[in-house]
XYZ file of N, CA, C and O in Angstrom:
668
model
N 0.812 -1.212 0.000
C 0.000 0.000 0.000
C 0.850 1.269 0.000
O 0.401 2.308 0.442
N 2.044 1.160 -0.476
C 2.930 2.325 -0.593
C 2.746 2.913 -1.991
O 3.527 2.636 -2.903
N 1.683 3.689 -2.139
C 1.321 4.186 -3.464
C 2.309 5.222 -3.985
O 2.488 5.354 -5.191
N 2.966 5.939 -3.092
C 3.977 6.904 -3.523
C 5.133 6.215 -4.231
O 5.566 6.634 -5.317
N 5.629 5.144 -3.623
C 6.711 4.373 -4.250
C 6.218 3.721 -5.532
O 6.932 3.697 -6.546
N 4.997 3.198 -5.503
C 4.426 2.597 -6.711
C 4.369 3.607 -7.843
O 4.748 3.303 -8.981
N 3.903 4.812 -7.539
C 3.798 5.848 -8.569
C 5.172 6.165 -9.156
O 5.322 6.275 -10.379
N 6.184 6.302 -8.291
C 7.544 6.588 -8.786
C 8.038 5.461 -9.691
O 8.624 5.712 -10.746
N 7.793 4.224 -9.277
C 8.254 3.089 -10.072
C 7.512 2.981 -11.402
O 8.128 2.691 -12.432
N 6.217 3.219 -11.399
C 5.470 3.169 -12.661
C 5.843 4.334 -13.576
O 5.887 4.173 -14.798
N 6.146 5.480 -12.996
C 6.601 6.618 -13.808
C 7.916 6.263 -14.494
O 8.095 6.495 -15.689
N 8.824 5.673 -13.723
C 10.107 5.252 -14.280
C 9.898 4.169 -15.343
O 10.510 4.226 -16.420
N 9.037 3.218 -15.064
C 8.767 2.157 -16.032
C 8.204 2.738 -17.331
O 8.628 2.346 -18.429
N 7.278 3.679 -17.221
C 6.691 4.301 -18.411
C 7.775 4.983 -19.249
O 7.798 4.852 -20.479
N 8.678 5.680 -18.583
C 9.769 6.353 -19.300
C 10.709 5.350 -19.966
O 11.120 5.536 -21.114
N 11.043 4.288 -19.225
C 11.951 3.276 -19.784
C 11.325 2.557 -20.972
O 11.981 2.348 -22.003
N 10.053 2.178 -20.841
C 9.378 1.527 -21.970
C 9.307 2.447 -23.175
O 9.489 2.011 -24.311
N 9.071 3.719 -22.928
C 9.012 4.676 -24.038
C 10.387 4.801 -24.705
O 10.482 4.873 -25.930
N 11.441 4.783 -23.898
C 12.793 4.941 -24.454
C 13.214 3.757 -25.323
O 14.075 3.907 -26.186
N 12.616 2.591 -25.099
C 12.936 1.421 -25.927
C 11.813 1.116 -26.921
O 11.742 0.018 -27.477
N 10.948 2.085 -27.132
C 9.846 1.977 -28.097
C 8.918 0.797 -27.843
O 8.441 0.151 -28.773
N 8.656 0.515 -26.571
C 7.685 -0.527 -26.223
C 6.360 0.153 -25.890
O 6.119 0.564 -24.758
N 5.532 0.273 -26.905
C 4.249 0.953 -26.736
C 3.386 0.254 -25.696
O 2.810 0.898 -24.824
N 3.304 -1.070 -25.773
C 2.468 -1.819 -24.824
C 2.947 -1.601 -23.392
O 2.149 -1.335 -22.494
N 4.238 -1.699 -23.160
C 4.788 -1.482 -21.820
C 4.552 -0.070 -21.335
O 4.209 0.156 -20.171
N 4.728 0.883 -22.227
C 4.522 2.295 -21.884
C 3.072 2.541 -21.486
O 2.791 3.131 -20.432
N 2.147 2.045 -22.310
C 0.727 2.261 -22.026
C 0.308 1.554 -20.742
O -0.408 2.122 -19.910
N 0.753 0.318 -20.566
C 0.408 -0.436 -19.355
C 0.952 0.261 -18.107
O 0.278 0.318 -17.071
N 2.147 0.817 -18.203
C 2.735 1.535 -17.063
C 1.955 2.806 -16.739
O 1.768 3.137 -15.567
N 1.514 3.520 -17.779
C 0.710 4.721 -17.537
C -0.602 4.376 -16.842
O -1.037 5.087 -15.928
N -1.229 3.281 -17.259
C -2.469 2.845 -16.620
C -2.222 2.563 -15.138
O -2.971 3.026 -14.272
N -1.174 1.829 -14.833
C -0.867 1.498 -13.438
C -0.451 2.734 -12.646
O -0.766 2.853 -11.458
N 0.232 3.657 -13.285
C 0.609 4.912 -12.634
C -0.642 5.677 -12.201
O -0.745 6.151 -11.066
N -1.599 5.773 -13.099
C -2.858 6.442 -12.768
C -3.581 5.751 -11.629
O -4.121 6.399 -10.725
N -3.572 4.419 -11.645
C -4.220 3.666 -10.569
C -3.550 3.942 -9.225
O -4.223 4.039 -8.195
N -2.219 4.048 -9.229
C -1.508 4.321 -7.972
C -1.974 5.647 -7.382
O -2.211 5.760 -6.174
N -2.127 6.662 -8.219
C -2.624 7.953 -7.732
C -4.079 7.854 -7.284
O -4.470 8.441 -6.280
N -4.871 7.089 -8.021
C -6.272 6.933 -7.647
C -6.402 6.236 -6.297
O -7.165 6.671 -5.427
N -5.648 5.144 -6.115
C -5.708 4.403 -4.850
C -5.243 5.256 -3.675
O -5.681 5.052 -2.545
N -4.352 6.211 -3.943
C -3.892 7.107 -2.869
C -4.842 8.293 -2.689
O -4.563 9.203 -1.918
N -5.947 8.263 -3.428
C -7.000 9.281 -3.365
C -6.567 10.650 -3.910
O -7.157 11.673 -3.606
N -5.543 10.646 -4.736
C -5.125 11.863 -5.428
C -5.804 11.826 -6.802
O -5.185 11.572 -7.830
N -7.113 12.079 -6.777
C -7.940 11.895 -7.963
C -7.603 12.877 -9.082
O -7.652 12.509 -10.260
N -7.230 14.096 -8.739
C -6.891 15.069 -9.777
C -5.645 14.618 -10.539
O -5.599 14.699 -11.778
N -4.649 14.139 -9.825
C -3.420 13.658 -10.479
C -3.723 12.390 -11.284
O -3.221 12.224 -12.396
N -4.533 11.508 -10.729
C -4.906 10.286 -11.447
C -5.612 10.646 -12.753
O -5.299 10.075 -13.812
N -6.532 11.593 -12.687
C -7.251 12.013 -13.898
C -6.282 12.594 -14.924
O -6.380 12.297 -16.118
N -5.324 13.378 -14.459
C -4.302 13.940 -15.355
C -3.524 12.814 -16.047
O -3.308 12.849 -17.260
N -3.111 11.812 -15.282
C -2.358 10.685 -15.839
C -3.236 9.893 -16.810
O -2.794 9.518 -17.903
N -4.491 9.634 -16.435
C -5.374 8.867 -17.314
C -5.671 9.620 -18.614
O -5.811 9.000 -19.666
N -5.747 10.918 -18.560
C -5.949 11.690 -19.801
C -4.701 11.612 -20.682
O -4.802 11.526 -21.905
N -3.526 11.626 -20.047
C -2.278 11.450 -20.800
C -2.248 10.045 -21.417
O -1.880 9.873 -22.585
N -2.629 9.055 -20.625
C -2.722 7.673 -21.098
C -3.653 7.593 -22.311
O -3.331 6.948 -23.316
N -4.775 8.289 -22.252
C -5.725 8.322 -23.361
C -5.073 8.901 -24.621
O -5.181 8.328 -25.706
N -4.381 10.026 -24.467
C -3.719 10.650 -25.629
C -2.659 9.715 -26.231
O -2.553 9.590 -27.451
N -1.907 9.057 -25.357
C -0.865 8.144 -25.832
C -1.486 6.919 -26.526
O -0.964 6.448 -27.531
N -2.581 6.411 -25.998
C -3.259 5.264 -26.607
C -3.829 5.641 -27.969
O -3.739 4.856 -28.925
N -4.376 6.842 -28.069
C -4.902 7.320 -29.357
C -3.763 7.477 -30.352
O -3.876 7.057 -31.515
N -2.664 8.048 -29.898
C -1.496 8.219 -30.765
C -0.996 6.857 -31.275
O -0.612 6.722 -32.433
N -1.052 5.850 -30.413
C -0.602 4.509 -30.783
C -1.663 3.732 -31.569
O -1.395 2.631 -32.045
N -2.868 4.274 -31.657
C -3.985 3.624 -32.344
C -4.271 2.246 -31.740
O -4.539 1.280 -32.455
N -4.215 2.173 -30.414
C -4.431 0.928 -29.683
C -5.850 0.944 -29.112
O -6.100 1.527 -28.053
N -6.775 0.307 -29.814
C -8.193 0.374 -29.448
C -8.480 -0.134 -28.041
O -9.308 0.429 -27.331
N -7.801 -1.189 -27.640
C -8.027 -1.744 -26.308
C -7.625 -0.749 -25.221
O -8.373 -0.520 -24.265
N -6.457 -0.145 -25.373
C -6.015 0.842 -24.385
C -6.847 2.128 -24.461
O -7.079 2.778 -23.439
N -7.311 2.478 -25.647
C -8.181 3.657 -25.759
C -9.461 3.407 -24.966
O -9.900 4.259 -24.183
N -10.049 2.224 -25.152
C -11.267 1.872 -24.410
C -11.003 1.890 -22.911
O -11.764 2.473 -22.140
N -9.899 1.251 -22.497
C -9.548 1.237 -21.068
C -9.357 2.651 -20.529
O -9.765 2.957 -19.413
N -8.752 3.512 -21.334
C -8.494 4.876 -20.867
C -9.799 5.636 -20.648
O -9.939 6.357 -19.661
N -10.756 5.465 -21.547
C -12.044 6.133 -21.342
C -12.754 5.599 -20.103
O -13.398 6.345 -19.368
N -12.603 4.288 -19.857
C -13.237 3.716 -18.674
C -12.629 4.294 -17.389
O -13.347 4.714 -16.496
N -11.285 4.337 -17.303
C -10.673 4.836 -16.066
C -10.856 6.341 -15.907
O -10.962 6.836 -14.789
N -10.939 7.060 -17.015
C -11.265 8.494 -16.921
C -12.649 8.643 -16.313
O -12.865 9.470 -15.427
N -13.586 7.828 -16.762
C -14.933 7.856 -16.189
C -14.933 7.555 -14.710
O -15.614 8.219 -13.921
N -14.159 6.555 -14.305
C -14.074 6.227 -12.880
C -13.549 7.413 -12.073
O -14.072 7.735 -11.005
N -12.511 8.058 -12.577
C -11.937 9.199 -11.849
C -12.913 10.368 -11.798
O -13.030 11.039 -10.777
N -13.598 10.609 -12.894
C -14.588 11.685 -12.895
C -15.662 11.409 -11.854
O -16.186 12.328 -11.233
N -15.969 10.143 -11.648
C -16.935 9.767 -10.622
C -16.457 10.117 -9.231
O -17.247 10.521 -8.380
N -15.156 9.983 -8.995
C -14.611 10.376 -7.694
C -14.734 11.881 -7.477
O -14.715 12.364 -6.355
N -14.851 12.611 -8.579
C -14.917 14.069 -8.505
C -16.338 14.577 -8.715
O -16.546 15.763 -8.930
N -17.325 13.665 -8.658
C -18.741 14.011 -8.785
C -19.081 14.733 -10.083
O -19.890 15.648 -10.101
N -18.461 14.339 -11.158
C -18.748 14.917 -12.473
C -19.545 13.892 -13.279
O -18.987 13.160 -14.099
N -20.843 13.825 -13.024
C -21.650 12.751 -13.595
C -21.798 12.811 -15.114
O -21.670 11.792 -15.783
N -22.073 13.978 -15.646
C -22.274 14.065 -17.102
C -20.993 13.725 -17.864
O -21.026 12.904 -18.782
N -19.837 14.319 -17.521
C -18.603 13.927 -18.218
C -18.258 12.450 -18.000
O -17.733 11.792 -18.890
N -18.566 11.934 -16.821
C -18.337 10.515 -16.520
C -19.138 9.659 -17.496
O -18.620 8.697 -18.069
N -20.384 10.024 -17.714
C -21.259 9.298 -18.620
C -20.721 9.330 -20.052
O -20.706 8.302 -20.744
N -20.248 10.474 -20.484
C -19.690 10.607 -21.836
C -18.487 9.678 -21.999
O -18.361 8.963 -23.000
N -17.615 9.687 -21.014
C -16.422 8.846 -21.067
C -16.793 7.361 -21.094
O -16.249 6.582 -21.881
N -17.722 6.962 -20.235
C -18.167 5.569 -20.210
C -18.774 5.151 -21.544
O -18.539 4.045 -22.022
N -19.562 6.021 -22.142
C -20.203 5.659 -23.409
C -19.178 5.508 -24.533
O -19.315 4.648 -25.405
N -18.123 6.321 -24.511
C -17.050 6.162 -25.497
C -16.382 4.805 -25.318
O -16.096 4.111 -26.295
N -16.119 4.441 -24.069
C -15.501 3.142 -23.787
C -16.425 2.015 -24.227
O -15.966 1.021 -24.817
N -17.710 2.141 -23.965
C -18.674 1.097 -24.313
C -18.684 0.832 -25.816
O -18.667 -0.325 -26.252
N -18.676 1.883 -26.604
C -18.659 1.723 -28.064
C -17.418 0.944 -28.496
O -17.495 0.026 -29.320
N -16.282 1.282 -27.911
C -15.042 0.603 -28.285
C -15.036 -0.856 -27.829
O -14.602 -1.747 -28.573
N -15.505 -1.116 -26.614
C -15.555 -2.500 -26.139
C -16.511 -3.339 -26.988
O -16.272 -4.521 -27.215
N -17.599 -2.720 -27.463
C -18.512 -3.438 -28.356
C -17.799 -3.812 -29.647
O -17.914 -4.934 -30.124
N -17.026 -2.873 -30.207
C -16.277 -3.150 -31.438
C -15.216 -4.221 -31.218
O -14.940 -5.023 -32.109
N -14.623 -4.223 -30.027
C -13.583 -5.200 -29.711
C -14.152 -6.563 -29.337
O -13.418 -7.547 -29.264
N -15.467 -6.607 -29.070
C -16.094 -7.862 -28.670
C -15.764 -8.270 -27.245
O -15.852 -9.444 -26.893
N -15.419 -7.316 -26.411
C -15.075 -7.595 -25.010
C -16.361 -7.573 -24.186
O -16.787 -6.528 -23.688
N -16.973 -8.732 -24.059
C -18.288 -8.834 -23.414
C -18.254 -8.476 -21.929
O -19.165 -7.821 -21.435
N -17.221 -8.916 -21.201
C -17.159 -8.598 -19.774
C -17.008 -7.100 -19.542
O -17.688 -6.524 -18.688
N -16.136 -6.470 -20.303
C -15.957 -5.023 -20.154
C -17.239 -4.297 -20.543
O -17.643 -3.337 -19.885
N -17.883 -4.776 -21.594
C -19.151 -4.190 -22.033
C -20.200 -4.318 -20.931
O -20.914 -3.354 -20.622
N -20.265 -5.482 -20.318
C -21.227 -5.694 -19.226
C -20.955 -4.724 -18.082
O -21.870 -4.055 -17.592
N -19.704 -4.662 -17.662
C -19.357 -3.799 -16.525
C -19.672 -2.334 -16.816
O -20.116 -1.605 -15.935
N -19.452 -1.915 -18.053
C -19.778 -0.531 -18.395
C -21.281 -0.303 -18.401
O -21.744 0.768 -18.005
N -22.053 -1.293 -18.832
C -23.507 -1.152 -18.735
C -23.926 -0.954 -17.282
O -24.798 -0.136 -16.982
N -23.286 -1.675 -16.375
C -23.574 -1.513 -14.947
C -23.189 -0.104 -14.486
O -23.962 0.578 -13.809
N -21.982 0.322 -14.869
C -21.517 1.655 -14.467
C -22.425 2.754 -15.022
O -22.781 3.695 -14.306
N -22.782 2.631 -16.292
C -23.651 3.634 -16.918
C -25.021 3.615 -16.248
O -25.597 4.671 -15.967
N -25.536 2.425 -15.982
C -26.816 2.323 -15.277
C -26.778 3.016 -13.930
O -27.734 3.683 -13.533
N -25.665 2.890 -13.216
C -25.536 3.551 -11.909
C -25.442 5.064 -12.036
O -25.952 5.796 -11.183
N -24.804 5.550 -13.101
C -24.755 7.008 -13.313
C -26.161 7.526 -13.579
O -26.577 8.533 -12.996
N -26.899 6.835 -14.432
C -28.278 7.262 -14.697
C -29.130 7.195 -13.429
O -30.004 8.033 -13.218
N -28.854 6.210 -12.579
C -29.561 6.134 -11.301
C -29.260 7.392 -10.477
O -30.162 8.020 -9.929
N -27.988 7.773 -10.409
C -27.604 8.981 -9.664
C -28.220 10.242 -10.260
O -28.477 11.212 -9.549
N -28.443 10.214 -11.571
C -29.088 11.353 -12.245
C -30.613 11.295 -12.128
O -31.311 12.137 -12.666
N -31.110 10.276 -11.438
C -32.538 10.042 -11.210
C -33.300 9.750 -12.514
O -34.480 10.028 -12.635
N -32.584 9.197 -13.480
C -33.196 8.751 -14.731
C -33.344 7.233 -14.629
O -32.602 6.466 -15.235
N -34.326 6.825 -13.830
C -34.445 5.433 -13.411
C -34.797 4.471 -14.543
O -34.336 3.331 -14.551
N -35.590 4.891 -15.498
C -35.947 4.012 -16.602
C -34.720 3.715 -17.465
O -34.491 2.566 -17.861
N -33.918 4.731 -17.738
C -32.687 4.527 -18.499
C -31.711 3.686 -17.691
O -31.042 2.796 -18.235
N -31.646 3.944 -16.399
C -30.802 3.150 -15.508
C -31.199 1.679 -15.601
O -30.349 0.798 -15.789
N -32.486 1.415 -15.479
C -32.985 0.039 -15.547
C -32.566 -0.626 -16.851
O -32.121 -1.772 -16.870
N -32.680 0.090 -17.932
C -32.348 -0.463 -19.243
C -30.886 -0.926 -19.308
O -30.582 -2.039 -19.763
N -29.974 -0.090 -18.852
C -28.553 -0.463 -18.866
C -28.267 -1.595 -17.885
O -27.481 -2.497 -18.182
N -28.903 -1.555 -16.736
C -28.680 -2.603 -15.741
C -29.215 -3.947 -16.216
O -28.624 -4.996 -15.944
N -30.315 -3.935 -16.954
C -30.838 -5.185 -17.526
C -29.849 -5.774 -18.528
O -29.659 -6.993 -18.584
N -29.199 -4.908 -19.325
C -28.189 -5.392 -20.268
C -27.032 -6.035 -19.506
O -26.505 -7.078 -19.916
N -26.630 -5.400 -18.414
C -25.552 -5.945 -17.588
C -25.913 -7.343 -17.086
O -25.134 -8.287 -17.235
N -27.095 -7.459 -16.507
C -27.533 -8.737 -15.944
C -27.607 -9.804 -17.036
O -27.166 -10.945 -16.841
N -28.130 -9.438 -18.187
C -28.252 -10.388 -19.299
C -26.876 -10.944 -19.696
O -26.714 -12.154 -19.884
N -25.896 -10.075 -19.817
C -24.553 -10.530 -20.197
C -23.924 -11.355 -19.077
O -23.347 -12.413 -19.317
N -24.050 -10.875 -17.839
C -23.387 -11.548 -16.721
C -23.966 -12.935 -16.443
O -23.277 -13.787 -15.896
N -25.194 -13.181 -16.838
C -25.777 -14.524 -16.665
C -25.012 -15.563 -17.492
O -25.084 -16.758 -17.217
N -24.266 -15.112 -18.484
C -23.458 -16.014 -19.311
C -22.122 -16.364 -18.644
O -21.338 -17.136 -19.196
N -21.865 -15.779 -17.485
C -20.608 -15.998 -16.769
C -20.910 -16.504 -15.352
O -20.788 -15.768 -14.377
N -21.298 -17.787 -15.216
C -21.681 -18.309 -13.902
C -20.556 -18.208 -12.866
O -20.828 -18.111 -11.669
N -19.308 -18.190 -13.326
C -18.185 -18.064 -12.394
C -18.073 -16.649 -11.800
O -17.310 -16.419 -10.879
N -18.878 -15.738 -12.297
C -18.873 -14.352 -11.818
C -20.174 -14.030 -11.083
O -20.739 -12.953 -11.213
N -20.636 -14.992 -10.338
C -21.910 -14.889 -9.625
C -21.966 -13.676 -8.685
O -22.996 -13.017 -8.582
N -20.857 -13.356 -8.033
C -20.837 -12.220 -7.126
C -21.083 -10.912 -7.882
O -21.872 -10.074 -7.443
N -20.435 -10.757 -9.031
C -20.664 -9.558 -9.850
C -22.122 -9.477 -10.294
O -22.711 -8.404 -10.301
N -22.672 -10.615 -10.680
C -24.079 -10.654 -11.087
C -24.969 -10.199 -9.937
O -25.921 -9.440 -10.152
N -24.639 -10.625 -8.716
C -25.478 -10.247 -7.573
C -25.468 -8.735 -7.352
O -26.487 -8.153 -6.995
N -24.327 -8.089 -7.586
C -24.272 -6.621 -7.460
C -25.191 -5.972 -8.497
O -25.909 -5.021 -8.203
N -25.130 -6.495 -9.723
C -25.974 -5.948 -10.781
C -27.448 -6.151 -10.497
O -28.267 -5.259 -10.749
N -27.794 -7.313 -9.963
C -29.196 -7.571 -9.616
C -29.660 -6.630 -8.508
O -30.797 -6.144 -8.526
N -28.778 -6.363 -7.563
C -29.104 -5.419 -6.492
C -29.346 -4.024 -7.066
O -30.315 -3.343 -6.703
N -28.453 -3.604 -7.970
C -28.622 -2.289 -8.607
C -29.921 -2.235 -9.410
O -30.647 -1.237 -9.366
N -30.201 -3.316 -10.128
C -31.433 -3.378 -10.914
C -32.650 -3.313 -9.995
O -33.631 -2.626 -10.304
N -32.583 -3.974 -8.861
C -33.673 -3.919 -7.889
C -33.928 -2.504 -7.401
O -35.086 -2.079 -7.273
N -32.866 -1.763 -7.147
C -33.019 -0.360 -6.715
C -33.727 0.463 -7.786
O -34.583 1.292 -7.477
N -33.371 0.233 -9.045
C -34.020 0.972 -10.137
C -35.506 0.633 -10.201
O -36.351 1.535 -10.359
N -35.844 -0.635 -10.051
C -37.258 -1.039 -10.074
C -38.024 -0.412 -8.904
O -39.178 0.010 -9.072
N -37.393 -0.329 -7.741
C -38.045 0.312 -6.589
C -38.351 1.768 -6.903
O -39.451 2.254 -6.662
N -37.377 2.459 -7.466
C -37.582 3.878 -7.795
C -38.647 4.054 -8.877
O -39.315 5.080 -8.924
N -38.836 3.047 -9.710
C -39.864 3.096 -10.752
C -41.223 2.633 -10.232
O -42.196 2.597 -10.964
N -41.245 2.268 -8.941
C -42.513 1.886 -8.311
C -42.910 0.443 -8.496
O -44.046 0.071 -8.214
N -42.021 -0.386 -8.988
C -42.329 -1.793 -9.213
C -41.629 -2.644 -8.157
O -40.626 -3.297 -8.426
N -42.180 -2.630 -6.963
C -41.585 -3.326 -5.826
C -41.566 -4.825 -6.064
O -40.601 -5.514 -5.716
N -42.629 -5.358 -6.691
C -42.685 -6.807 -6.925
C -41.549 -7.247 -7.823
O -40.882 -8.250 -7.574
N -41.279 -6.514 -8.887
C -40.189 -6.868 -9.796
C -38.842 -6.673 -9.111
O -37.903 -7.417 -9.378
N -38.753 -5.684 -8.244
C -37.493 -5.458 -7.506
C -37.173 -6.661 -6.664
O -36.036 -7.101 -6.584
């Protein structure tokens, strides 16, 4: 849990990977660097790093890292209570994960987007995204715990929509 040392090491790793033209290593190090700042609750610095990670992923034309960067930017924006920008970032990631065929990431983003809409009190839209999450997660029986979180979130949306029986 020494996030300061982790951040220094990931910063160094990112520089070293860049110096030897290892795009994958550089991008992966930037992602971990941002996480180190996020875990230490330095959300502004984490967001700065994740935006840099996004620019580098776009420059490298790496669709997987671009999608990941939009997802982590959304997570950081959530720590800063920026719901609308968070939603925009998540939706960009969702489009890319759909193109990549990454079903688990797509499911998780549907859950995240559903929760943002819940926070915005747009319960019908929230329900719609949460139903997509549950539908996908039912295909992953080994992820039963994740499914239970989604079902709980979906239940909350149904309660807010006045359908206690369905909740």
